[in-house]
XYZ file of C-alpha atoms in Angstrom:
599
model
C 0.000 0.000 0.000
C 1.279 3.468 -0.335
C 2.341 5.858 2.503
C -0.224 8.786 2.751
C 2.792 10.855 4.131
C 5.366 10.382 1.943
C 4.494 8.246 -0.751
C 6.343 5.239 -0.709
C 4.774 1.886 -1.853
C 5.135 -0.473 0.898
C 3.522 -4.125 1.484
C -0.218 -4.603 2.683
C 1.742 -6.399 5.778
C 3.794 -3.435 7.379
C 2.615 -2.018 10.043
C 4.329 1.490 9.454
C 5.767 3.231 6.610
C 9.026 2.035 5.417
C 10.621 5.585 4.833
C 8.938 7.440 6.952
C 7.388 5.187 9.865
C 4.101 6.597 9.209
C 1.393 4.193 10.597
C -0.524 2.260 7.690
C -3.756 1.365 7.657
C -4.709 -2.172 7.202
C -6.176 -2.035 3.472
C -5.876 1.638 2.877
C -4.333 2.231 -0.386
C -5.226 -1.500 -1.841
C -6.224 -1.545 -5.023
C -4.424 1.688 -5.744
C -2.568 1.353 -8.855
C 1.680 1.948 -8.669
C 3.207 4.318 -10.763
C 4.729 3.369 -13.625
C 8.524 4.079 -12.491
C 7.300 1.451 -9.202
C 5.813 -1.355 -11.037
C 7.536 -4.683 -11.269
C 9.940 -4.464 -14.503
C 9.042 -7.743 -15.870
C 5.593 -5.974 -16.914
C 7.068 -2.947 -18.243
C 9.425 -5.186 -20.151
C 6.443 -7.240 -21.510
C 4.680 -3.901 -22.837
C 8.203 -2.225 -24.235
C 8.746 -5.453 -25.333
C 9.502 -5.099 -29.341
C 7.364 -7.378 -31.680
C 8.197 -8.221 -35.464
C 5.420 -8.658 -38.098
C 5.579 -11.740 -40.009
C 3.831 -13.304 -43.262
C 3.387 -16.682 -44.470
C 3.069 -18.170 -48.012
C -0.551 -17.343 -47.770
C -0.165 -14.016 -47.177
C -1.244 -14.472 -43.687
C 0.033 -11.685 -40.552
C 2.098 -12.757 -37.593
C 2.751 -10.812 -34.743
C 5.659 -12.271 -32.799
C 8.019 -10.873 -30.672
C 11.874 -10.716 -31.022
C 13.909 -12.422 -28.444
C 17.325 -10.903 -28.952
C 16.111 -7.693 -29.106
C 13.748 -8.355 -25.625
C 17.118 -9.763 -24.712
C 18.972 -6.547 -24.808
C 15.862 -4.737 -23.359
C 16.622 -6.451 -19.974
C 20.514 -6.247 -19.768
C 19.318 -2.146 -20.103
C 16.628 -2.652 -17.478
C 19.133 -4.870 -15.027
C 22.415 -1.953 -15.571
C 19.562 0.734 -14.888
C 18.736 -1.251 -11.607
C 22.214 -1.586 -10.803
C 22.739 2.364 -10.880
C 19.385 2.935 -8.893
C 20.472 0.254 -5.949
C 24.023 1.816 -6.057
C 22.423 5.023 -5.102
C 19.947 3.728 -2.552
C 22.551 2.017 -0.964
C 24.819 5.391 -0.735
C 21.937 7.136 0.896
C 21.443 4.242 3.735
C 24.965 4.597 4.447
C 24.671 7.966 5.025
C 21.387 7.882 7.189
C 23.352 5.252 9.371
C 26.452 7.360 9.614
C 24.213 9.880 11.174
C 22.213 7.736 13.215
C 24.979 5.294 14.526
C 23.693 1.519 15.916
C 20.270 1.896 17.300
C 18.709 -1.506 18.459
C 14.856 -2.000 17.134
C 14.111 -3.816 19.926
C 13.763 -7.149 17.853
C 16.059 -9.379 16.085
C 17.654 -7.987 13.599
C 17.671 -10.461 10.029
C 20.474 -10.394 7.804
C 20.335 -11.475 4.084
C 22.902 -14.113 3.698
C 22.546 -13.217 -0.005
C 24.803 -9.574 0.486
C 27.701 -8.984 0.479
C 27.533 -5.220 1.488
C 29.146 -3.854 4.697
C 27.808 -1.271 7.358
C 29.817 1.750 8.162
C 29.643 3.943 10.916
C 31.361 7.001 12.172
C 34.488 6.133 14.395
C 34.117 9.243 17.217
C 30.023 7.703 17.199
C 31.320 4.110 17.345
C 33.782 4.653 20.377
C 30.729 6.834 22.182
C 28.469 3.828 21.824
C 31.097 1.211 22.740
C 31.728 3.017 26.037
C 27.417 3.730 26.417
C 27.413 -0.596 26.160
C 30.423 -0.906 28.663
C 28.571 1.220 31.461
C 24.981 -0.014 30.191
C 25.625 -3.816 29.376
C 22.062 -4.236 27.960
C 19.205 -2.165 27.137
C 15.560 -2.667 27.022
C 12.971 -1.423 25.500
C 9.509 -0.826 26.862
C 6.558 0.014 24.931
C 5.941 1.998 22.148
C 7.853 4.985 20.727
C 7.592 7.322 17.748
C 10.888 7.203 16.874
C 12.181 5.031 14.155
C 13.775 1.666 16.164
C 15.114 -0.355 13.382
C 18.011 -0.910 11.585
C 17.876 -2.969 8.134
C 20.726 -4.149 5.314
C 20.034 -3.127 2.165
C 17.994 -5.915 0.514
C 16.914 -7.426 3.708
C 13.867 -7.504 5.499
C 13.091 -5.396 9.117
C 11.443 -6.800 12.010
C 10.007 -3.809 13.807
C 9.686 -3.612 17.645
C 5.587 -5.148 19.093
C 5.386 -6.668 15.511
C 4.631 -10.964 15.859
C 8.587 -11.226 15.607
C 9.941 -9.097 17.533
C 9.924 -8.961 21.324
C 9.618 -5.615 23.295
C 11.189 -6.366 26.489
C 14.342 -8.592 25.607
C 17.494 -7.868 26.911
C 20.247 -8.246 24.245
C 23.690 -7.949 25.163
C 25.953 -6.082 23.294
C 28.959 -7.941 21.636
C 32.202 -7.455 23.226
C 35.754 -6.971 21.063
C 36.675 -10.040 19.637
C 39.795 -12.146 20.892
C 42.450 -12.899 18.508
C 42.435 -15.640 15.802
C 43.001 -19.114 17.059
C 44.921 -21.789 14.583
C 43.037 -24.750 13.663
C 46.342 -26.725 13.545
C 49.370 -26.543 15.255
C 52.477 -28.121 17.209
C 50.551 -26.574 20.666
C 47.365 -28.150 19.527
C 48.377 -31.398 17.985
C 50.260 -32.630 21.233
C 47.898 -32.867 23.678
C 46.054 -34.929 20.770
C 49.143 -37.287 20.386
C 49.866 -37.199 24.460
C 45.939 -38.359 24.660
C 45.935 -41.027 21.761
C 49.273 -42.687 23.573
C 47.759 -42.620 26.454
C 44.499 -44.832 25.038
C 46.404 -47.219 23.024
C 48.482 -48.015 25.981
C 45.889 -49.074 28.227
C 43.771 -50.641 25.327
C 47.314 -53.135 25.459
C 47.842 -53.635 29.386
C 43.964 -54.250 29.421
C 43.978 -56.891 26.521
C 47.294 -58.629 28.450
C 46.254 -58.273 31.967
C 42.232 -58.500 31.680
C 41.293 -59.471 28.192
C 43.695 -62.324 27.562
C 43.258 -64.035 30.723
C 39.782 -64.166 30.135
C 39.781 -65.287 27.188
C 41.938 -68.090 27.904
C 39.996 -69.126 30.755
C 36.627 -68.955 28.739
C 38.359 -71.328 26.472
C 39.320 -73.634 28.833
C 35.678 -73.452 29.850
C 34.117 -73.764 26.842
C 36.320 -76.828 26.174
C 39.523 -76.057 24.734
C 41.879 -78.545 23.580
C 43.618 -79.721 26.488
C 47.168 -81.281 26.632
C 47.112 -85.525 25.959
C 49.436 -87.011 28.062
C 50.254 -91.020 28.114
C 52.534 -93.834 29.096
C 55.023 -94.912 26.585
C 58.351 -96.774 25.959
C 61.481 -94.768 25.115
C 64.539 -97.026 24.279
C 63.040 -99.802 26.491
C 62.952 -97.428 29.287
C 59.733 -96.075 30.728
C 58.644 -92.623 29.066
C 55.686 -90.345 28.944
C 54.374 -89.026 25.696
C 53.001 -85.578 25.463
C 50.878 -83.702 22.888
C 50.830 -79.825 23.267
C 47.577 -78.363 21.178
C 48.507 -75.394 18.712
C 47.810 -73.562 15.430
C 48.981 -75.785 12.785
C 52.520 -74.504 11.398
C 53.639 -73.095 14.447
C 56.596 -74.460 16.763
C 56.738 -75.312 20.133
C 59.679 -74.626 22.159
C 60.282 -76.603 25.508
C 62.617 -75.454 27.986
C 63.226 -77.684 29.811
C 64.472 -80.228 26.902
C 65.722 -77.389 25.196
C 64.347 -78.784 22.049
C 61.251 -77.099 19.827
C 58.947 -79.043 17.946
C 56.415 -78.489 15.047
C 52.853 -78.701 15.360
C 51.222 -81.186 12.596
C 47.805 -81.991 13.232
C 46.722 -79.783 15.708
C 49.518 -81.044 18.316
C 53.141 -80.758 18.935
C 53.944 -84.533 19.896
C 56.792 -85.891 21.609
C 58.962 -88.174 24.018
C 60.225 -87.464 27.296
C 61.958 -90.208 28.971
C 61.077 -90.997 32.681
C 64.438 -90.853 33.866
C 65.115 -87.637 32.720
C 63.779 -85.832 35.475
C 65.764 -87.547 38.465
C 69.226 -88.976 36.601
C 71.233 -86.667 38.787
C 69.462 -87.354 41.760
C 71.203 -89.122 44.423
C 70.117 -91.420 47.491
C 66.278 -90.649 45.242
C 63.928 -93.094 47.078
C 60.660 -91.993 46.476
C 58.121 -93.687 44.485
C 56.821 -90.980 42.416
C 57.537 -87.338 41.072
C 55.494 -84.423 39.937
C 57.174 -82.503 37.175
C 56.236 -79.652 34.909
C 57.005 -78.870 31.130
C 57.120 -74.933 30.103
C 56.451 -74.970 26.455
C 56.571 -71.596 24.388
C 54.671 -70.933 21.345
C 56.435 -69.587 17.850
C 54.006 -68.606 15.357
C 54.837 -67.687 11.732
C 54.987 -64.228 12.203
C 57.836 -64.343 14.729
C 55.975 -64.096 18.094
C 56.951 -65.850 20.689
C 54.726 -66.182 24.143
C 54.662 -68.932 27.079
C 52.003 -71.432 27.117
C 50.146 -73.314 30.064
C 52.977 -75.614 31.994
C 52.149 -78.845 31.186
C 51.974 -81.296 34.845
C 52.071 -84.832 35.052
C 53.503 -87.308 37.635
C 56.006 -90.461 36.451
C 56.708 -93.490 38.942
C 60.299 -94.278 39.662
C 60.833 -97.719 39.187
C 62.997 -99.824 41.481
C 66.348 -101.083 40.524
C 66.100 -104.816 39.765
C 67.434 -107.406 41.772
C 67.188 -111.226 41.395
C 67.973 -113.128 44.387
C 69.363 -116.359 42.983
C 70.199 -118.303 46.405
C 68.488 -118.031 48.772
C 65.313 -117.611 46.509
C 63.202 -116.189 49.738
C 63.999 -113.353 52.393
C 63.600 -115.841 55.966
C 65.560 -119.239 56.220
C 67.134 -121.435 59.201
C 70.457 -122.844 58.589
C 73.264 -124.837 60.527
C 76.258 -123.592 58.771
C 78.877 -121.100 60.052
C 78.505 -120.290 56.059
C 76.071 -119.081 53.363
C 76.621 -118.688 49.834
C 74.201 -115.315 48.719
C 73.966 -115.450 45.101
C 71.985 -112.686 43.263
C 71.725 -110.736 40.130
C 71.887 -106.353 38.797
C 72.033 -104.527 36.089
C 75.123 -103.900 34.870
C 76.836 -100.773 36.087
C 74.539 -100.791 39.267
C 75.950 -99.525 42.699
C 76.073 -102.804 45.020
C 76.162 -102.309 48.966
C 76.233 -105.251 51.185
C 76.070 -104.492 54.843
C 77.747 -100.762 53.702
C 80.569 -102.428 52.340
C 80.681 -101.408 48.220
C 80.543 -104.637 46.357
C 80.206 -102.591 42.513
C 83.402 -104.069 41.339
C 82.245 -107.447 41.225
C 79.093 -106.153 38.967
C 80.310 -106.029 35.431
C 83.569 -108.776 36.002
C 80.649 -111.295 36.246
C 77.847 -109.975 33.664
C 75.788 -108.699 36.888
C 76.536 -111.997 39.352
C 77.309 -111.290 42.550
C 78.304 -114.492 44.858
C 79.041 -113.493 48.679
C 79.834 -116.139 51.270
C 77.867 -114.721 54.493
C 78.900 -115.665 58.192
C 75.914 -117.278 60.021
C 76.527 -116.867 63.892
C 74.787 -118.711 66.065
C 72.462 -116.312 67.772
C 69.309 -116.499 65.847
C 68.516 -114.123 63.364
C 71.288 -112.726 60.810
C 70.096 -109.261 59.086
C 72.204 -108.741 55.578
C 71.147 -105.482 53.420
C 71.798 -105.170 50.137
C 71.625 -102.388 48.667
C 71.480 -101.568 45.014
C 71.155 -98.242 42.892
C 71.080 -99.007 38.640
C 71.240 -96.360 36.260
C 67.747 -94.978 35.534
C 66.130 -96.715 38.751
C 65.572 -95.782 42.370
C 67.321 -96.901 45.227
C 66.203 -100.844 45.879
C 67.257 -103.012 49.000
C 66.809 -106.417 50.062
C 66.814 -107.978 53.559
C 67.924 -111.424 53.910
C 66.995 -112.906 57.749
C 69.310 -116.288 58.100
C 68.464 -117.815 61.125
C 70.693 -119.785 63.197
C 69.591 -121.082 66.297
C 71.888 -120.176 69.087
C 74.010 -123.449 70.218
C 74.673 -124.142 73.830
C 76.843 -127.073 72.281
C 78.571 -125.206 69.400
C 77.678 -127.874 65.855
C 79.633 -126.105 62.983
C 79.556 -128.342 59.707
C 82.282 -127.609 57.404
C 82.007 -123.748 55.495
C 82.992 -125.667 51.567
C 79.970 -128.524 52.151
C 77.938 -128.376 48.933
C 73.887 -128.412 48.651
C 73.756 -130.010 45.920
C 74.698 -133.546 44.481
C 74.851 -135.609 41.343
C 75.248 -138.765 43.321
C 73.159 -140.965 46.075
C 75.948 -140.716 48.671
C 78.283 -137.001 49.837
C 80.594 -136.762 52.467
C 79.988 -134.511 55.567
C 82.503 -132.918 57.667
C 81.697 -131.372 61.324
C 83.076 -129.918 64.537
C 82.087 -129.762 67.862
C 83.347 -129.741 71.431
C 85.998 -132.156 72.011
C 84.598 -134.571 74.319
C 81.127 -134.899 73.068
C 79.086 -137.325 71.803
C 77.861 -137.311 68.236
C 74.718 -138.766 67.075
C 73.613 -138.948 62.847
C 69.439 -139.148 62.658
C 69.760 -139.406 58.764
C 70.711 -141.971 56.613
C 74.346 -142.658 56.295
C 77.309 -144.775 56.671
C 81.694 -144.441 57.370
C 80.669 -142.632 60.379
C 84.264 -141.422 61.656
C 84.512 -140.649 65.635
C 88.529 -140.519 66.001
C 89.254 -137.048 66.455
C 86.250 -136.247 68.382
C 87.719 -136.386 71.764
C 91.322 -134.557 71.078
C 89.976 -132.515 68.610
C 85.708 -132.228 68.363
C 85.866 -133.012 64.288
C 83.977 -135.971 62.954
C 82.931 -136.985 59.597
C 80.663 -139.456 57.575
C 78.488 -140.454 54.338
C 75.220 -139.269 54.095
C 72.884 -141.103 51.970
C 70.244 -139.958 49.272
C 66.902 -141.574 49.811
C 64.708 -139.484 47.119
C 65.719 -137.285 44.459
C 65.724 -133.472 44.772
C 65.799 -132.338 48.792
C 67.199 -134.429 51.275
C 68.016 -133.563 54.920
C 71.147 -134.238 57.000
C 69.949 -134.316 60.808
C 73.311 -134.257 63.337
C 72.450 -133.957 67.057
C 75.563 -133.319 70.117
C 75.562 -133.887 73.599
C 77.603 -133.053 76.290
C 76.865 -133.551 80.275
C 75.226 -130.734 81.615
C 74.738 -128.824 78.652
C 71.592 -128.471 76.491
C 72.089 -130.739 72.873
C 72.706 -129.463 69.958
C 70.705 -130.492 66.988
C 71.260 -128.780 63.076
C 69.701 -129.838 59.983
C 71.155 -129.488 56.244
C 69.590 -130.058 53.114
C 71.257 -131.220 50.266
C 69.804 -131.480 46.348
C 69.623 -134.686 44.907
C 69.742 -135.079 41.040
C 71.035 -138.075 39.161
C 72.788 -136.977 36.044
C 70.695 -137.226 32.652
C 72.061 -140.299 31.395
C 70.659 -141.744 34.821
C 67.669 -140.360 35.202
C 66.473 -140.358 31.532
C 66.685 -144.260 31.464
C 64.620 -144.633 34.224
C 61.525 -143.023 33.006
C 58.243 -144.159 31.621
C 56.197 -142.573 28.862
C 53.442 -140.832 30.066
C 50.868 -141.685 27.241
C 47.268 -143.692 26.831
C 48.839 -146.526 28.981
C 51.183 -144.568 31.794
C 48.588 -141.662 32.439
C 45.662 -143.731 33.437
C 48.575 -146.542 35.584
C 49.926 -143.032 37.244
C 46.399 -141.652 38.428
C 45.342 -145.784 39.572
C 48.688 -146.291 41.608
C 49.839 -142.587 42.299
C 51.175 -143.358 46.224
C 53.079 -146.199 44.953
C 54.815 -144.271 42.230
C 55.491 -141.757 44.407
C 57.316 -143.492 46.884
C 59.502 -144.992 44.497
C 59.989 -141.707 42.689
C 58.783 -142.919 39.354
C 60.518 -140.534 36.538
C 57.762 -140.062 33.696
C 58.798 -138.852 30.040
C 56.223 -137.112 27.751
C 55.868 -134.330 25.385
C 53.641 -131.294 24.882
C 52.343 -127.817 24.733
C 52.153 -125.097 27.836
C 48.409 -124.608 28.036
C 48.671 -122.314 31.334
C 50.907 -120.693 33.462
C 49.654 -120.885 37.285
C 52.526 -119.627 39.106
C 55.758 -117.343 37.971
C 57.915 -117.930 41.275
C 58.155 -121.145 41.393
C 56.891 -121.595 37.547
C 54.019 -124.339 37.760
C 52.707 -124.566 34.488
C 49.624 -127.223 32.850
C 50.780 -128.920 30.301
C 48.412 -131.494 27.808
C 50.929 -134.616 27.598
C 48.732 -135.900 24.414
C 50.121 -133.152 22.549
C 47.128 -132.738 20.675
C 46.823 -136.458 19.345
C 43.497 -137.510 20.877
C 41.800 -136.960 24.206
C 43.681 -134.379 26.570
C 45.891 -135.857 29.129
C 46.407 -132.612 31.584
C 48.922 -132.626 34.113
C 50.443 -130.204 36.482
C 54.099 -129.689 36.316
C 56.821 -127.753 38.555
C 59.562 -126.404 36.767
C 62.540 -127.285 38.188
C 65.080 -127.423 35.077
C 67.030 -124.692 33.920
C 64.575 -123.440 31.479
C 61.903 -121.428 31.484
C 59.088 -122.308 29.194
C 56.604 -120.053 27.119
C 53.290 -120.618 27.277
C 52.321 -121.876 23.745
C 55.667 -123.494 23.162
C 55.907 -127.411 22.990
C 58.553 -129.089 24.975
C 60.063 -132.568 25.580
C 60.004 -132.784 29.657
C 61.758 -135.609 31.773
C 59.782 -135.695 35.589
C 59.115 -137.998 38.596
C 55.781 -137.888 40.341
C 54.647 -136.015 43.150
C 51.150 -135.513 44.265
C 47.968 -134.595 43.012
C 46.674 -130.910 41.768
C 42.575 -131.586 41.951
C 41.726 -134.348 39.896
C 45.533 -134.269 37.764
C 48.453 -135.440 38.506
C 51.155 -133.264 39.580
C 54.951 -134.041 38.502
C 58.009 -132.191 38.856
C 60.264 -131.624 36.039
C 64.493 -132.379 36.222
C 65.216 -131.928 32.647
C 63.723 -129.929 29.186
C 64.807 -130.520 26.073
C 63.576 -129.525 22.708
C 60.805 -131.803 21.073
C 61.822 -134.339 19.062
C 59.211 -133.800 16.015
């Protein structure tokens, strides 16, 4: 609408004249025609538009209108508004030079479309700045007369009580700006690179101390491959076998066999002999020991990180020893003299009694023979000791009892237990002066040197083959006798006991089983041949053996194995025995001599 005071053509929406602040009317003025210099210049361009008459081949008119020249008609039109903004412009910069910064009371809207620059007066601009230090804020209340707004050229004015503006806000003023801060820089990139070290380096103790480990154990949980560990054989020596999981590829690195292995299959798998763990041990005794493996882990890329020790427990065998005579731990003798025979290992550490017998070891492939002094006051403890390589500590007590002698009975220390014929002469001493009595067969009993000297001697004779015991008894006035018993092993050579015997087949099994006290009193010697069917005992070896050897019905018999072989259960053999009892419903023989069958 137009401004009855002055003139100027404002919008139907303003409140108050733009030039002047006159107040407007609500619809006064609409419908009132603009003149010509303040219509929109797109219409006056469409009227002063040229137009060119054209004709057709008919002859027909055609009014058109010529766009280069309508063209040209608005780059006038757009320099012409060029010149006119150029001047408006001058005179708003010089009403603001006058007026200074005045707030309207409102917000103030800038075009973001210009580019043009208010200017004020610098004497007015340090006046105000010092009016804003002592004032802060102003405020505005009510109404005034008095033009309140400030506008950019091209922009559009909010006035004070219009819908967007606000008559009592306080607006601070704004203060002198600081100086320009850099973006980048070394004293803003450090504290950056400080922070980011700081981060990464407890991301890395939290994924070794807290992530890891729980990782590992949620592995473990969720069933992880564990480490397989079993009993194996190493050179013929005990040995444990162990199989460490890992990615396939990598190597495993053990310290304490300072020896790495490669994984293949999933596991690193290998050997570790039992002995290993306690070969520089001395005086080791104990049973058992716990040990521990430390593997590390080598993966492709050159990392290298310990692994879960590895625990397992080994036994320590004992060092082997074979007592060869006497064959149990407890016997009662009469001798002033015992042969101990037993067997070791070669190289093994041999203690009798604490005195060091290991030089006798390897000059007799292991065999150690010691003559013991039996004393005549009951029990006589000897210890032997032995330590082989690879083995624990192992000792054996032998208990020979003698029984203690009021009337000392010594038989001679070189008397032999054993005997290849029916008749062996025994040599004795006792006290000079007393009387000697033989219970046991014998004959050539010899009394001259009794009373100068106490020796006698005689022949004692072999009832039965295998054991057969020499019974001597001394007396002497007021004293308690004297009695001591010694057996002696019977055996006939081969020649004479193999021509004695009777085959044990269809005929001689069912004669044995019909007339078995008979046989046995004569010590009938039986011959037969045939496979081990059973082993009953190891110590001594009592085997069953089928004397048909497989030709008809079985004839099963029980035999002790007292040859110098040992038989294999499976293995035929071609025995030479003499009967000896019964074993349940079988008869039970014991063997002299094996030989190899003859078919």
């Amino acid at each position: 609408m137009k401004c009855p005071s002055c003139g100027q053509w404002n919008r139907a929406t303003f409140p108050r004249c733009f030039r002047c602040g006159f107040p407007l009317e609500a619809g006064a003025g609409a419908g009132v025609a603009a003149p010509a210099q303040e219509q929109p210049a797109a219409d006056r361009e469409a009227e002063e538009s040229p137009t060119v008459i054209r004709f057709d081949e008919y002859g027909n008119e055609t009014v058109t209108r010529d766009g280069l020249d309508r063209l040209a008609m608005e780059m006038l039109s757009l320099q012409e508004r060029k010149r006119r903004g150029e001047q408006r412009q001058q005179q708003l910069r010089a009403r603001g030079a006058q007026r200074g910064f005045a707030p309207s009371g409102g917000v103030v809207m800038r075009s973001g479309g210009s580019r043009s620059r208010l200017f004020a007066d610098p004497i007015a601009q340090r006046k105000r700045a010092e009016e804003v230090v002592s004032q802060q804020t102003v405020d505005y209340d009510g109404f005034t007369d008095a033009v309140t707004y400030g506008a950019l050229a091209g922009s559009e004015p909010v006035f004070a009580g219009t819908p967007g503006g606000s008559a009592s806000r306080r607006l601070p003023f704004a203060m002198p700006k600081a100086g320009r801060r850099r973006l980048f820089g070394r004293l803003r990139f450090l504290p950056w690179v400080a922070l980011a070290m700081l981060l990464v380096a407890g991301a890395l103790a939290a994924n070794q101390y807290l992530i890891t480990p729980w990782r590992e154990r949620r592995a473990q949980a969720e069933g992880k491959p564990q480490p397989i560990i079993s009993a194996s054989i190493l050179d013929d020596m005990a040995a444990h076998t162990v199989a460490i999981p890992a990615p396939e590829g990598s190597q495993i690195y053990i310290k304490e066999l300072r020896k790495s292995f490669i994984v293949a299959g999933g596991y690193a798998t290998f050997q570790v002999a039992d002995h290993t763990w306690y070969d520089l041990v001395e005086n080791l005794t104990q049973p058992t020991m716990d040990v521990a493996l430390t593997p590390f882990i080598r993966t492709g890329s050159g990392e290298q990180r310990q692994m879960d020790t590895v625990r397992y427990t080994i036994d320590i065998p004992l060092s082997p020893i074979t007592l060869l005579k006497p064959d149990v731990t407890y016997l009662s003798v009469s001798t002033p003299m015992y042969n101990i025979q037993f067997h070791v290992m070669q190289n093994s550490k041999v203690f009798i009694n604490n005195e060091d017998y290991s030089s006798f070891v390897n000059t007799q492939n292991g065999y150690i023979s010691y003559n013991a002094a039996i004393q005549p006051v009951g029990d006589n403890l000897f210890r032997i000791v032995v330590r082989s390589q690879y083995y624990r500590e192992n000792s054996v007590d032998i208990v020979i009892h003698r029984a203690v002698q009021d009337i000392p009975l010594d038989l001679a220390s070189t008397l032999d237990d054993e005997s290849a014929s029916p008749t062996m002469t025994i040599r004795a001493t006792t006290r000079a002066g007393a009387s000697v009595t033989v219970l046991s067969p014998h004959q050539d009993l010899d009394l001259s040197l009794l009373p100068s000297t106490g020796e006698f001697s005689f022949k004692a004779v072999f009832a039965k083959i295998g054991n057969n015991t020499v019974e001597i008894r001394a007396d002497y006035p007021g004293r308690s006798p004297t009695t001591v018993k010694y057996d002696v092993y019977y055996l006939p050579p081969p020649d004479d006991y193999t021509k004695k015997a009777w085959a044990l087949d269809s005929w001689g099994y069912p004669d044995l089983l019909a007339n078995m006290s008979a046989r046995i009193s004569k010590t009938q010697i039986y011959t037969f041949t045939g496979p081990v069917k059973e082993v009953v005992s190891d110590k001594p070896q009592l085997v069953i053996m089928d004397t048909s050897d497989g030709k008809g019905t079985e004839r099963l018999v029980m035999v002790e194995n007292q040859t110098k072989t040992q038989w294999v259960p499976g293995q035929r053999y071609w025995i030479f025995a003499d009967a000896y009892g019964m074993y349940g419903n079988i008869p039970r023989l014991i063997a002299r001599y094996t030989y190899k069958p003859r078919n």
